[in-house]
Short mmCIF file of C-alpha atoms and ligand atoms in Angstrom, two decimals:
data_model
loop_
_atom_site.label_atom_id
_atom_site.label_comp_id
_atom_site.label_asym_id
_atom_site.label_seq_id
_atom_site.Cartn_x
_atom_site.Cartn_y
_atom_site.Cartn_z
CA UNK K 14 -16.74 42.43 -54.89
CA UNK K 15 -18.62 43.51 -51.74
CA UNK K 16 -17.71 46.56 -49.73
CA UNK K 17 -18.28 47.68 -46.18
CA UNK K 18 -17.86 51.20 -44.82
CA UNK K 19 -17.02 51.70 -41.15
CA UNK K 20 -18.28 55.23 -40.80
CA UNK K 21 -18.02 58.01 -38.20
CA UNK K 22 -14.90 56.74 -36.40
CA UNK K 23 -14.01 59.18 -33.60
CA UNK K 24 -10.42 57.93 -33.14
CA UNK K 25 -8.65 55.50 -35.45
CA UNK K 26 -5.48 53.73 -34.32
CA UNK K 27 -3.60 53.01 -37.57
CA UNK K 28 -0.13 52.16 -36.20
CA UNK K 29 1.19 53.98 -39.26
CA UNK K 30 3.76 56.31 -37.73
CA UNK K 31 3.73 59.79 -39.15
CA UNK K 32 0.08 59.70 -40.19
CA UNK K 33 -2.55 62.01 -38.71
CA UNK K 34 -1.83 63.15 -35.17
CA UNK K 35 1.46 61.27 -35.13
CA UNK K 36 2.94 59.16 -32.36
CA UNK K 37 3.48 55.44 -32.70
CA UNK K 38 -0.26 54.79 -32.90
CA UNK K 39 -0.70 57.06 -35.94
CA UNK K 40 -3.98 58.34 -34.53
CA UNK K 41 -6.51 59.84 -36.93
CA UNK K 42 -9.75 61.54 -35.95
CA UNK K 43 -13.16 61.79 -37.61
CA UNK K 44 -12.47 59.30 -40.36
CA UNK K 45 -14.17 56.45 -42.17
CA UNK K 46 -12.63 53.19 -43.36
CA UNK K 47 -13.66 51.24 -46.46
CA UNK K 48 -13.24 47.46 -46.66
CA UNK K 49 -13.22 45.56 -49.94
CA UNK K 50 -12.61 41.82 -50.27
CA UNK K 51 -11.24 41.43 -46.78
CA UNK K 52 -8.73 44.26 -47.09
CA UNK K 53 -8.66 47.90 -46.08
CA UNK K 54 -9.28 49.80 -49.32
CA UNK K 55 -9.50 53.42 -48.21
CA UNK K 56 -9.22 55.62 -45.10
CA UNK K 57 -10.21 59.27 -45.13
CA UNK K 58 -12.36 62.02 -43.65
CA UNK K 59 -15.91 60.97 -42.83
CA UNK K 60 -17.32 63.67 -45.12
CA UNK K 61 -15.47 62.17 -48.11
CA UNK K 62 -16.52 58.57 -47.45
CA UNK K 63 -17.37 56.67 -50.63
CA UNK K 64 -20.55 54.67 -51.13
CA UNK K 65 -20.48 51.03 -50.07
CA UNK K 66 -22.74 47.99 -50.17
CA UNK K 67 -22.98 48.04 -46.41
CA UNK K 68 -22.34 50.64 -43.75
CA UNK K 69 -21.73 50.35 -40.03
CA UNK K 70 -21.82 53.46 -37.86
CA UNK K 71 -19.02 53.53 -35.29
CA UNK K 72 -20.85 56.35 -33.49
CA UNK K 73 -17.64 58.32 -32.89
CA UNK K 74 -16.09 55.44 -30.99
CA UNK K 75 -12.44 54.37 -31.17
CA UNK K 76 -11.41 51.78 -33.76
CA UNK K 77 -8.12 49.91 -33.66
CA UNK K 78 -6.42 47.00 -35.42
CA UNK K 79 -7.50 43.62 -34.11
CA UNK K 80 -5.19 42.33 -31.40
CA UNK K 81 -2.31 40.09 -32.49
CA UNK K 82 -1.78 37.54 -29.71
CA UNK K 83 1.59 36.06 -30.63
CA UNK K 84 1.89 33.51 -27.80
CA UNK K 85 -0.79 31.01 -26.79
CA UNK K 86 -1.19 27.34 -25.96
CA UNK K 87 -4.74 26.29 -26.88
CA UNK K 88 -4.38 22.55 -27.58
CA UNK K 89 -4.69 20.74 -24.25
CA UNK K 90 -7.10 18.85 -22.02
CA UNK K 91 -8.16 19.44 -18.44
CA UNK K 92 -7.57 22.47 -16.30
CA UNK K 93 -5.36 23.28 -13.31
CA UNK K 94 -7.64 25.44 -11.21
CA UNK K 95 -6.68 23.52 -8.08
CA UNK K 96 -2.98 24.17 -8.74
CA UNK K 97 -3.79 27.87 -9.19
CA UNK K 98 -5.61 27.94 -5.87
CA UNK K 99 -2.67 26.24 -4.16
CA UNK K 100 -0.31 28.87 -5.61
CA UNK K 101 -2.51 31.64 -4.34
CA UNK K 102 -2.24 29.93 -0.93
CA UNK K 103 1.55 30.21 -1.14
CA UNK K 104 2.97 27.34 -3.17
CA UNK K 105 5.54 28.65 -5.73
CA UNK K 106 5.30 28.07 -9.50
CA UNK K 107 7.98 25.81 -10.96
CA UNK K 108 6.62 24.80 -14.36
CA UNK K 109 6.33 21.19 -13.15
CA UNK K 110 2.55 21.23 -13.59
CA UNK K 111 3.02 21.09 -17.37
CA UNK K 112 3.34 17.31 -16.99
CA UNK K 113 -0.16 17.18 -15.49
CA UNK K 114 -1.55 18.71 -18.67
CA UNK K 115 0.60 16.41 -20.82
CA UNK K 116 -0.98 13.35 -19.20
CA UNK K 117 -4.51 14.74 -19.67
CA UNK K 118 -3.80 15.74 -23.28
CA UNK K 119 -2.43 12.34 -24.24
CA UNK K 120 -5.54 10.69 -22.77
CA UNK K 121 -7.97 13.02 -24.57
CA UNK K 122 -9.77 12.30 -27.82
CA UNK K 123 -9.16 14.41 -30.91
CA UNK K 124 -12.67 15.81 -30.55
CA UNK K 125 -12.04 16.89 -26.96
CA UNK K 126 -8.84 18.72 -27.93
CA UNK K 127 -10.54 20.23 -30.95
CA UNK K 128 -13.49 21.48 -28.90
CA UNK K 129 -11.22 23.23 -26.38
CA UNK K 130 -9.04 24.87 -29.05
CA UNK K 131 -12.04 26.15 -30.99
CA UNK K 132 -13.79 27.34 -27.82
CA UNK K 133 -10.74 29.34 -26.70
CA UNK K 134 -10.12 30.75 -30.19
CA UNK K 135 -13.74 31.95 -30.30
CA UNK K 136 -13.42 33.37 -26.80
CA UNK K 137 -10.33 35.35 -27.86
CA UNK K 138 -11.99 36.57 -31.04
CA UNK K 139 -14.93 37.98 -29.07
CA UNK K 140 -12.35 39.94 -27.08
CA UNK K 141 -10.81 41.39 -30.21
CA UNK K 142 -7.99 38.97 -31.06
CA UNK K 143 -8.01 38.58 -34.83
CA UNK K 144 -4.57 36.91 -35.16
CA UNK K 145 -3.42 34.27 -32.71
CA UNK K 146 -0.36 32.07 -32.56
CA UNK K 147 -0.99 28.56 -31.18
CA UNK K 148 1.64 26.10 -29.97
CA UNK K 149 1.76 22.35 -29.53
CA UNK K 150 3.69 21.13 -26.51
CA UNK K 151 1.31 19.09 -24.37
CA UNK K 152 1.64 15.91 -26.45
CA UNK K 153 5.40 15.26 -26.40
CA UNK K 154 5.15 12.10 -28.49
CA UNK K 155 5.44 12.12 -32.27
CA UNK K 156 1.77 11.27 -32.73
CA UNK K 157 0.48 13.65 -30.03
CA UNK K 158 2.57 16.59 -31.25
CA UNK K 159 1.39 16.07 -34.82
CA UNK K 160 -2.28 15.88 -33.84
CA UNK K 161 -1.85 18.98 -31.64
CA UNK K 162 -0.43 20.91 -34.60
CA UNK K 163 -3.16 19.69 -36.94
CA UNK K 164 -5.78 20.92 -34.50
CA UNK K 165 -3.90 24.20 -34.00
CA UNK K 166 -3.94 24.59 -37.78
CA UNK K 167 -7.75 24.52 -37.70
CA UNK K 168 -7.83 27.76 -35.70
CA UNK K 169 -4.78 29.65 -37.03
CA UNK K 170 -2.07 29.67 -39.66
CA UNK K 171 0.45 30.73 -36.98
CA UNK K 172 1.27 27.28 -35.62
CA UNK K 173 4.33 26.54 -33.50
CA UNK K 174 6.03 23.22 -32.81
CA UNK K 175 6.87 23.12 -29.10
CA UNK K 176 7.92 19.50 -28.70
CA UNK K 177 10.58 20.93 -26.37
CA UNK K 178 8.12 22.24 -23.77
CA UNK K 179 9.39 19.95 -21.00
CA UNK K 180 11.19 16.61 -20.96
CA UNK K 181 8.32 14.13 -20.53
CA UNK K 182 8.34 11.83 -17.50
CA UNK K 183 9.31 8.74 -19.48
CA UNK K 184 12.55 10.48 -20.57
CA UNK K 185 13.29 12.10 -17.20
CA UNK K 186 16.60 10.29 -16.72
CA UNK K 187 17.75 10.54 -20.37
CA UNK K 188 17.03 14.05 -21.66
CA UNK K 189 19.62 13.69 -24.46
CA UNK K 190 17.50 10.93 -25.94
CA UNK K 191 14.41 13.13 -25.83
CA UNK K 192 16.26 15.95 -27.60
CA UNK K 193 17.25 13.40 -30.24
CA UNK K 194 13.59 12.46 -30.69
CA UNK K 195 12.52 16.10 -30.95
CA UNK K 196 15.22 16.92 -33.52
CA UNK K 197 14.65 13.72 -35.47
CA UNK K 198 11.36 11.87 -35.98
CA UNK K 199 9.20 14.39 -34.12
CA UNK K 200 10.42 17.42 -36.06
CA UNK K 201 10.23 15.48 -39.32
CA UNK K 202 6.57 14.62 -38.66
CA UNK K 203 5.63 18.02 -37.18
CA UNK K 204 7.33 20.44 -39.57
CA UNK K 205 4.69 20.21 -42.35
CA UNK K 206 2.09 21.47 -39.86
CA UNK K 207 4.16 24.24 -38.25
CA UNK K 208 5.39 27.69 -39.20
CA UNK K 209 7.56 28.11 -36.10
CA UNK K 210 9.75 26.13 -33.70
CA UNK K 211 9.92 27.06 -30.01
CA UNK K 212 11.70 25.74 -26.93
CA UNK K 213 11.25 26.31 -23.18
CA UNK K 214 14.83 27.32 -22.35
CA UNK K 215 14.79 27.37 -18.57
CA UNK K 216 16.30 25.57 -15.60
CA UNK K 217 14.20 22.41 -15.21
CA UNK K 218 13.30 22.38 -18.91
CA UNK K 219 15.97 22.68 -21.66
CA UNK K 220 19.48 24.11 -21.20
CA UNK K 221 21.33 26.24 -23.76
CA UNK K 222 22.93 23.29 -25.58
CA UNK K 223 19.67 21.40 -25.92
CA UNK K 224 17.76 24.54 -26.91
CA UNK K 225 20.36 25.43 -29.53
CA UNK K 226 20.24 21.91 -31.01
CA UNK K 227 16.44 21.95 -31.25
CA UNK K 228 16.12 25.47 -32.66
CA UNK K 229 18.89 24.87 -35.20
CA UNK K 230 17.23 21.66 -36.41
CA UNK K 231 13.92 23.51 -36.65
CA UNK K 232 15.53 26.25 -38.73
CA UNK K 233 17.05 23.67 -41.04
CA UNK K 234 13.54 22.25 -41.51
CA UNK K 235 12.36 25.69 -42.63
CA UNK K 236 10.73 26.88 -39.41
CA UNK K 237 11.09 30.34 -37.88
CA UNK K 238 12.49 30.58 -34.35
CA UNK K 239 10.80 31.66 -31.12
CA UNK K 240 12.03 31.01 -27.57
CA UNK K 241 10.45 30.82 -24.09
CA UNK K 242 13.29 32.65 -22.34
CA UNK K 243 14.25 34.09 -18.96
CA UNK K 244 10.85 33.54 -17.35
CA UNK K 245 11.67 31.96 -14.01
CA UNK K 246 15.22 33.24 -13.63
CA UNK K 247 18.25 34.59 -15.51
CA UNK K 248 19.49 32.35 -18.30
CA UNK K 249 20.84 31.99 -21.81
CA UNK K 250 17.51 31.97 -23.69
CA UNK K 251 17.33 35.61 -24.77
CA UNK K 252 20.87 35.76 -26.13
CA UNK K 253 20.47 32.41 -27.85
CA UNK K 254 17.30 33.68 -29.53
CA UNK K 255 19.06 36.84 -30.71
CA UNK K 256 22.03 34.84 -31.98
CA UNK K 257 19.74 32.59 -34.02
CA UNK K 258 17.70 35.49 -35.42
CA UNK K 259 14.53 34.55 -33.53
CA UNK K 260 11.42 36.52 -34.43
CA UNK K 261 10.64 36.74 -30.74
CA UNK K 262 11.93 35.84 -27.30
CA UNK K 263 9.04 35.46 -24.91
CA UNK K 264 8.60 36.23 -21.18
CA UNK K 265 11.85 38.23 -20.67
CA UNK K 266 11.13 38.60 -16.97
CA UNK K 267 14.70 38.21 -15.69
CA UNK K 268 17.11 40.13 -17.94
CA UNK K 269 20.61 41.45 -17.38
CA UNK K 270 22.19 44.36 -19.24
CA UNK K 271 23.75 42.08 -21.86
CA UNK K 272 20.30 40.62 -22.66
CA UNK K 273 18.79 44.06 -23.11
CA UNK K 274 21.75 45.23 -25.22
CA UNK K 275 21.49 42.14 -27.41
CA UNK K 276 17.80 42.76 -28.06
CA UNK K 277 18.32 46.48 -28.67
CA UNK K 278 21.07 45.66 -31.15
CA UNK K 279 18.54 43.89 -33.39
CA UNK K 280 16.12 46.84 -33.61
CA UNK K 281 16.22 49.64 -36.13
CA UNK K 282 14.84 53.05 -35.18
CA UNK K 283 12.31 52.98 -38.02
CA UNK K 284 11.01 49.61 -36.90
CA UNK K 285 11.82 47.90 -40.19
CA UNK K 286 13.95 44.83 -40.65
CA UNK K 287 14.03 41.70 -38.59
CA UNK K 288 14.29 42.73 -34.97
CA UNK K 289 14.03 40.07 -32.32
CA UNK K 290 10.94 41.18 -30.43
CA UNK K 291 10.68 40.92 -26.64
CA UNK K 292 7.21 39.48 -26.08
CA UNK K 293 5.98 40.13 -22.55
CA UNK K 294 3.31 37.90 -21.04
CA UNK K 295 2.01 39.58 -17.89
CA UNK K 296 -0.83 37.09 -17.49
CA UNK K 297 1.83 34.60 -16.38
CA UNK K 298 3.21 36.88 -13.67
CA UNK K 299 -0.33 37.69 -12.56
CA UNK K 300 -1.31 34.02 -12.33
CA UNK K 301 1.89 32.92 -10.63
CA UNK K 302 2.10 35.98 -8.36
CA UNK K 303 5.57 36.78 -9.66
CA UNK K 304 7.39 40.07 -10.36
CA UNK K 305 6.44 41.58 -13.73
CA UNK K 306 8.97 42.12 -16.53
CA UNK K 307 10.43 45.62 -16.75
CA UNK K 308 8.92 46.85 -20.00
CA UNK K 309 10.12 50.40 -19.37
CA UNK K 310 13.75 49.31 -19.37
CA UNK K 311 13.28 47.50 -22.69
CA UNK K 312 11.43 50.38 -24.33
CA UNK K 313 13.95 52.94 -23.14
CA UNK K 314 16.72 50.81 -24.66
CA UNK K 315 14.94 50.80 -28.02
CA UNK K 316 13.79 47.16 -27.93
CA UNK K 317 10.65 46.25 -29.90
CA UNK K 318 8.08 45.01 -27.36
CA UNK K 319 4.98 42.89 -27.89
CA UNK K 320 2.27 41.91 -25.41
CA UNK K 321 0.54 38.53 -25.56
CA UNK K 322 -1.60 36.35 -23.29
CA UNK K 323 0.37 33.08 -22.98
CA UNK K 324 -3.12 31.55 -22.71
CA UNK K 325 -2.55 28.09 -21.16
CA UNK K 326 -4.21 26.04 -18.42
CA UNK K 327 -1.33 26.28 -15.94
CA UNK K 328 0.35 29.64 -15.64
CA UNK K 329 -1.95 32.08 -17.48
CA UNK K 330 -5.46 30.94 -18.23
CA UNK K 331 -6.63 34.17 -19.83
CA UNK K 332 -7.40 34.81 -23.49
CA UNK K 333 -7.90 38.53 -22.89
CA UNK K 334 -5.43 40.89 -24.54
CA UNK K 335 -7.20 43.94 -23.00
CA UNK K 336 -6.47 42.45 -19.57
CA UNK K 337 -2.77 42.19 -20.51
CA UNK K 338 -2.80 45.79 -21.77
CA UNK K 339 -4.19 46.96 -18.44
CA UNK K 340 -1.55 44.98 -16.51
CA UNK K 341 1.25 46.33 -18.70
CA UNK K 342 0.18 49.90 -18.05
CA UNK K 343 -0.44 49.51 -14.33
CA UNK K 344 2.42 47.17 -13.44
CA UNK K 345 5.12 47.38 -16.10
CA UNK K 346 5.67 51.06 -16.75
CA UNK K 347 4.11 51.17 -20.22
CA UNK K 348 1.99 54.06 -21.38
CA UNK K 349 -1.46 53.18 -22.74
CA UNK K 350 -0.24 54.01 -26.25
CA UNK K 351 2.82 51.77 -25.90
CA UNK K 352 0.72 48.91 -24.58
CA UNK K 353 -1.88 49.18 -27.36
CA UNK K 354 0.91 49.32 -29.97
CA UNK K 355 2.61 46.28 -28.39
CA UNK K 356 -0.66 44.28 -28.45
CA UNK K 357 -1.28 45.02 -32.13
CA UNK K 358 1.72 46.11 -34.21
CA UNK K 359 4.17 44.57 -31.73
CA UNK K 360 2.46 41.19 -31.96
CA UNK K 361 2.56 41.43 -35.74
CA UNK K 362 6.33 42.08 -35.63
CA UNK K 363 6.74 39.09 -33.33
CA UNK K 364 5.12 36.99 -36.06
CA UNK K 365 7.01 38.78 -38.86
CA UNK K 366 3.71 39.90 -40.37
CA UNK K 367 3.12 43.28 -42.01
CA UNK K 368 -0.48 42.68 -43.10
CA UNK K 369 -1.98 42.68 -39.58
CA UNK K 370 -1.65 44.91 -36.52
CA UNK K 371 -1.92 47.94 -38.78
CA UNK K 372 -4.75 49.75 -40.59
CA UNK K 373 -3.73 51.16 -43.96
CA UNK K 374 -4.84 50.43 -47.52
CA UNK K 375 -3.85 46.87 -48.38
CA UNK K 376 -3.78 45.59 -44.80
CA UNK K 377 -6.14 42.86 -43.70
CA UNK K 378 -9.50 44.18 -42.58
CA UNK K 379 -9.06 42.97 -39.01
CA UNK K 380 -10.29 45.60 -36.56
CA UNK K 381 -12.22 46.21 -33.38
CA UNK K 382 -14.76 48.89 -32.62
CA UNK K 383 -14.62 49.83 -28.94
CA UNK K 384 -17.45 50.81 -26.68
CA UNK K 385 -15.30 53.82 -25.81
CA UNK K 386 -14.11 57.06 -27.42
CA UNK K 387 -10.37 56.36 -27.07
CA UNK K 388 -7.82 53.55 -26.92
CA UNK K 389 -6.92 54.91 -23.46
CA UNK K 390 -10.03 53.26 -22.07
CA UNK K 391 -8.55 49.77 -22.55
CA UNK K 392 -6.28 50.42 -19.56
CA UNK K 393 -8.41 53.10 -17.91
CA UNK K 394 -11.43 50.78 -17.60
CA UNK K 395 -9.87 47.41 -16.73
CA UNK K 396 -12.07 44.34 -16.74
CA UNK K 397 -14.87 46.06 -18.66
CA UNK K 398 -16.03 44.42 -21.92
CA UNK K 399 -15.17 47.29 -24.26
CA UNK K 400 -15.04 45.30 -27.52
CA UNK K 401 -18.31 46.25 -29.22
CA UNK K 402 -17.75 44.73 -32.68
CA UNK K 403 -14.99 42.73 -34.34
CA UNK K 404 -14.26 42.69 -38.06
CA UNK K 405 -12.16 39.63 -39.03
CA UNK K 406 -10.97 39.21 -42.62
CA UNK K 407 -13.51 41.83 -43.58
CA UNK K 408 -16.38 39.90 -42.00
CA UNK K 409 -18.36 41.59 -39.24
CA UNK K 410 -18.79 39.24 -36.26
ZN1 ZN Q 4 4.14 29.84 -23.28
#
């Protein structure tokens, strides 16, 4: 059994409410953290730190749980930089460009898809993301969805079947038939490689009846539910997700009072239980020049909020959680503490995980050492590479 001591931590974000200086981040000062066999084994005052096989000096910097990015699309081919440039020149985003990536993904070799997924996973890890959800959804045939999920499974255990991303062109005039394919042969082939099922419930993608059919079939196949909901306009996605006990409804940009009430009704004040998390993806609003979701309204209503990147080649080609934290603070009414919590513990809740997004004995030894004395700097110094070291599964990268 090998041990590693992270010594001389100036500020430790534990996300254990009620510990140390209190607040949702459970801040502790002047502590050390011992790792044994990939898990946190001990946290205590620096002066009491036990001996260890290896020691790394944090130099009084801030240490926080590794980011939990609970929404990403990493299995695809090609990019859509030209589409982005056209949007910045005034063309609106409709989601129609997804079909461009579907065509490129179908034409790509396994090795091409694999190389992109691994490159982006490594890019995210360097920026402090130690847990990452990865969706299929650019194959949209039985074979292409299965290979997308197999490749996703090489970079994460949090894999999501998103056969219902859009109706592919060859089914454009018979969407019912495509839903039948997704619920039948595609789900049957994909489920062994997926932990979650997701659907893009939006005008132009899948309506409430189709989304309900797909999510219900996915649940029956043993998958947990997540929903792309209320991104481009008001719609039924959020309430459908709540009704089906979704772990997360994602985007939540256009909500009415009933949507907010439904989400708040799933949360318990102590944060336990199975709340449906509202996962906000400000990279998408940034990259489509759209109004940001109102995080303040959700937080004030008691909704559990997560922040994630939505990393994808069309509407949010960033793998940087710190960038999303900065956007959430500047544009969405979140405090730095709320945004850091949402990007760590919030993401873990959105994946129904209690072993990540938190630093306490028994948790996974996934953490980042900042080049900064406080978590505040993640929003205070936007665009600056503040991730000095990353510890993933107890291994120092
Ligand atoms: Zn997405």
